[in-house]
GROMACS .gro file of C-alpha atoms in nm:
model
  189
    1THR     CA    1   2.710   2.782  -1.694
    2SER     CA    2   2.923   2.860  -1.995
    3SER     CA    3   2.742   2.923  -2.320
    4ASP     CA    4   2.849   2.584  -2.458
    5GLY     CA    5   2.755   2.397  -2.135
    6SER     CA    6   3.108   2.263  -2.079
    7SER     CA    7   3.174   2.434  -1.744
    8PHE     CA    8   2.976   2.545  -1.442
    9ASP     CA    9   3.019   2.833  -1.199
   10THR     CA   10   3.018   2.770  -0.824
   11ALA     CA   11   2.740   2.970  -0.662
   12ALA     CA   12   2.847   2.901  -0.302
   13THR     CA   13   3.058   2.658  -0.102
   14VAL     CA   14   2.919   2.527   0.225
   15GLU     CA   15   3.168   2.421   0.492
   16GLY     CA   16   3.123   2.262   0.834
   17GLN     CA   17   2.779   2.122   0.757
   18GLU     CA   18   2.692   1.785   0.908
   19ALA     CA   19   2.552   1.518   0.680
   20PRO     CA   20   2.189   1.427   0.748
   21PRO     CA   21   2.123   1.109   0.944
   22PRO     CA   22   2.040   0.795   0.745
   23LEU     CA   23   1.674   0.748   0.661
   24ARG     CA   24   1.669   0.420   0.856
   25ARG     CA   25   1.927   0.374   1.129
   26ALA     CA   26   1.848   0.002   1.175
   27PRO     CA   27   1.712  -0.129   0.845
   28SER     CA   28   1.424  -0.369   0.853
   29ALA     CA   29   1.498  -0.718   0.732
   30VAL     CA   30   1.323  -1.026   0.605
   31PRO     CA   31   1.222  -1.283   0.866
   32VAL     CA   32   1.406  -1.609   0.917
   33PHE     CA   33   1.228  -1.903   1.080
   34THR     CA   34   1.403  -2.202   1.235
   35LYS     CA   35   1.307  -2.530   1.395
   36ARG     CA   36   1.533  -2.789   1.552
   37ILE     CA   37   1.428  -3.151   1.509
   38ASP     CA   38   1.584  -3.466   1.647
   39VAL     CA   39   1.635  -3.776   1.438
   40GLY     CA   40   1.706  -4.086   1.645
   41LYS     CA   41   1.698  -4.362   1.385
   42ARG     CA   42   1.813  -4.446   1.036
   43ILE     CA   43   1.607  -4.257   0.776
   44ARG     CA   44   1.468  -4.438   0.473
   45SER     CA   45   1.339  -4.120   0.308
   46ALA     CA   46   1.260  -3.758   0.387
   47ARG     CA   47   1.049  -3.528   0.170
   48LEU     CA   48   1.001  -3.157   0.234
   49TYR     CA   49   0.701  -2.978   0.083
   50ALA     CA   50   0.696  -2.597   0.094
   51THR     CA   51   0.501  -2.302  -0.040
   52ALA     CA   52   0.469  -1.937   0.046
   53LEU     CA   53   0.290  -1.614  -0.002
   54GLY     CA   54   0.625  -1.465  -0.107
   55VAL     CA   55   0.952  -1.647  -0.183
   56LEU     CA   56   1.146  -1.900   0.025
   57ASP     CA   57   1.509  -1.982   0.083
   58LEU     CA   58   1.511  -2.324   0.253
   59THR     CA   59   1.806  -2.491   0.424
   60VAL     CA   60   1.855  -2.808   0.625
   61ASN     CA   61   2.160  -2.801   0.852
   62GLY     CA   62   2.285  -2.494   0.666
   63ARG     CA   63   2.270  -2.660   0.324
   64PRO     CA   64   2.022  -2.546   0.057
   65VAL     CA   65   1.748  -2.794  -0.027
   66SER     CA   66   1.760  -2.689  -0.395
   67ARG     CA   67   1.956  -2.480  -0.642
   68ALA     CA   68   1.633  -2.307  -0.747
   69VAL     CA   69   1.569  -1.945  -0.653
   70LEU     CA   70   1.253  -1.734  -0.642
   71GLU     CA   71   1.037  -2.027  -0.536
   72PRO     CA   72   0.750  -2.077  -0.531
   73PRO     CA   73   0.681  -1.933  -0.877
   74ASN     CA   74   0.460  -1.629  -0.920
   75THR     CA   75   0.092  -1.717  -0.952
   76ASP     CA   76  -0.246  -1.567  -0.875
   77HIS     CA   77  -0.218  -1.607  -0.498
   78LYS     CA   78  -0.591  -1.566  -0.452
   79GLU     CA   79  -0.648  -1.873  -0.673
   80ARG     CA   80  -0.361  -2.107  -0.578
   81LEU     CA   81  -0.028  -2.147  -0.405
   82VAL     CA   82   0.224  -2.368  -0.583
   83TYR     CA   83   0.427  -2.596  -0.357
   84SER     CA   84   0.763  -2.755  -0.430
   85PRO     CA   85   0.872  -3.102  -0.312
   86TYR     CA   86   1.234  -3.166  -0.214
   87ASP     CA   87   1.413  -3.490  -0.132
   88VAL     CA   88   1.610  -3.398   0.182
   89THR     CA   89   1.707  -3.753   0.285
   90GLY     CA   90   2.077  -3.680   0.234
   91LEU     CA   91   2.063  -3.351   0.427
   92LEU     CA   92   1.928  -3.494   0.753
   93ARG     CA   93   2.155  -3.668   1.003
   94ARG     CA   94   2.113  -3.864   1.322
   95GLY     CA   95   2.074  -3.629   1.619
   96ALA     CA   96   1.987  -3.258   1.606
   97ASN     CA   97   1.890  -3.103   1.271
   98ASP     CA   98   1.815  -2.740   1.190
   99LEU     CA   99   1.538  -2.647   0.943
  100ARG     CA  100   1.556  -2.285   0.831
  101VAL     CA  101   1.331  -2.070   0.612
  102GLU     CA  102   1.417  -1.718   0.496
  103LEU     CA  103   1.098  -1.553   0.373
  104GLY     CA  104   1.104  -1.274   0.113
  105ASN     CA  105   0.827  -1.063  -0.040
  106GLY     CA  106   0.827  -1.211  -0.390
  107MET     CA  107   0.536  -1.092  -0.606
  108ALA     CA  108   0.285  -1.144  -0.326
  109HIS     CA  109   0.390  -0.820  -0.156
  110VAL     CA  110   0.550  -0.546  -0.367
  111PRO     CA  111   0.557  -0.226  -0.159
  112ALA     CA  112   0.668   0.113  -0.288
  113THR     CA  113   1.048   0.125  -0.306
  114PRO     CA  114   1.167   0.484  -0.352
  115GLY     CA  115   1.509   0.498  -0.513
  116ARG     CA  116   1.486   0.151  -0.667
  117TYR     CA  117   1.347   0.018  -0.991
  118GLN     CA  118   0.976  -0.039  -0.945
  119LYS     CA  119   0.743  -0.181  -1.207
  120LEU     CA  120   0.432  -0.196  -0.988
  121THR     CA  121   0.305  -0.198  -0.632
  122ARG     CA  122   0.063  -0.458  -0.501
  123SER     CA  123  -0.003  -0.680  -0.203
  124ASP     CA  124  -0.185  -1.004  -0.131
  125GLY     CA  125  -0.080  -0.967   0.231
  126ALA     CA  126   0.232  -1.003   0.438
  127PRO     CA  127   0.462  -1.292   0.342
  128ALA     CA  128   0.381  -1.628   0.503
  129PHE     CA  129   0.486  -1.989   0.445
  130LEU     CA  130   0.360  -2.345   0.481
  131LEU     CA  131   0.601  -2.634   0.520
  132GLN     CA  132   0.566  -3.006   0.579
  133LEU     CA  133   0.854  -3.248   0.633
  134GLU     CA  134   0.769  -3.617   0.606
  135ILE     CA  135   1.032  -3.854   0.746
  136THR     CA  136   1.005  -4.230   0.695
  137TYR     CA  137   1.239  -4.426   0.918
  138GLY     CA  138   1.406  -4.757   0.833
  139ASP     CA  139   1.150  -4.946   1.044
  140GLY     CA  140   0.861  -4.793   0.842
  141ARG     CA  141   0.748  -4.546   1.109
  142ARG     CA  142   0.647  -4.211   0.959
  143VAL     CA  143   0.677  -3.868   1.125
  144VAL     CA  144   0.529  -3.544   0.989
  145ILE     CA  145   0.665  -3.207   1.100
  146GLY     CA  146   0.484  -2.893   0.986
  147SER     CA  147   0.507  -2.519   1.011
  148ASP     CA  148   0.338  -2.415   1.334
  149PRO     CA  149   0.389  -2.173   1.625
  150SER     CA  150   0.668  -2.393   1.770
  151TRP     CA  151   0.910  -2.246   1.514
  152ARG     CA  152   1.137  -1.960   1.623
  153THR     CA  153   1.183  -1.639   1.423
  154ALA     CA  154   1.419  -1.342   1.399
  155LEU     CA  155   1.512  -1.078   1.146
  156GLY     CA  156   1.781  -1.201   0.908
  157ALA     CA  157   2.068  -1.050   0.713
  158THR     CA  158   1.863  -0.967   0.402
  159THR     CA  159   1.766  -0.605   0.459
  160PHE     CA  160   1.574  -0.554   0.136
  161SER     CA  161   1.393  -0.801  -0.089
  162GLY     CA  162   1.207  -0.702  -0.402
  163TRP     CA  163   1.107  -0.899  -0.712
  164TYR     CA  164   1.215  -0.615  -0.940
  165GLY     CA  165   1.431  -0.407  -0.706
  166GLY     CA  166   1.676  -0.683  -0.610
  167GLU     CA  167   1.805  -0.776  -0.270
  168ASP     CA  168   2.037  -0.620  -0.012
  169HIS     CA  169   2.229  -0.847   0.223
  170ASP     CA  170   2.415  -0.723   0.532
  171ALA     CA  171   2.653  -1.001   0.635
  172ARG     CA  172   2.708  -0.832   0.973
  173ARG     CA  173   2.353  -0.917   1.075
  174VAL     CA  174   2.324  -1.263   1.221
  175PRO     CA  175   1.989  -1.370   1.367
  176GLY     CA  176   2.031  -1.393   1.741
  177ASP     CA  177   1.722  -1.274   1.923
  178TRP     CA  178   1.485  -1.558   1.833
  179ALA     CA  179   1.120  -1.520   1.927
  180ALA     CA  180   0.826  -1.758   1.899
  181ALA     CA  181   0.663  -1.768   1.555
  182VAL     CA  182   0.305  -1.646   1.519
  183ARG     CA  183   0.029  -1.839   1.343
  184ARG     CA  184  -0.153  -1.635   1.077
  185ASP     CA  185  -0.496  -1.692   0.933
  186PRO     CA  186  -0.482  -1.817   0.573
  187PRO     CA  187  -0.547  -1.564   0.296
  188THR     CA  188  -0.903  -1.540   0.175
  189ALA     CA  189  -1.007  -1.515  -0.188
   0.00000   0.00000   0.00000
């Protein structure tokens, strides 16, 4: 280095060296859950109630159920889970309908994230969600559809999700290899 720090000397030049492989060849991703439901009659009303240990991105037939993000809000997950109600009457149609949940870590699970901003690390457990869709048909009949093992799951296009560290989205990743969802025991206080 020069005495004033404005220039640097080259100690050695390395040529022909191969770059190291990426740390993760196939990045992990947040799970996406889907369920197809059939609606055969005129709907009077449809309400969707959802909560999570983590954060949710909910869609019905590819359309968001809300403009809100980072829901449910952060809370003491050992004390309570806050649920959000959504009027999805206008999103459902006669015939096949697709319910979809993308599930991020939120504040419930904040793992170490080397190379990213990190305020803290903590975990109340792996992300999980609860959902209930209540459909009331024009004739008064009521149907309730909940989150259960009949849902299908795959890894989505969001390859990183962190409350403080942001989110990475790889648009080349489209869920395709759907597997059966797994029921988890509820968290204990």
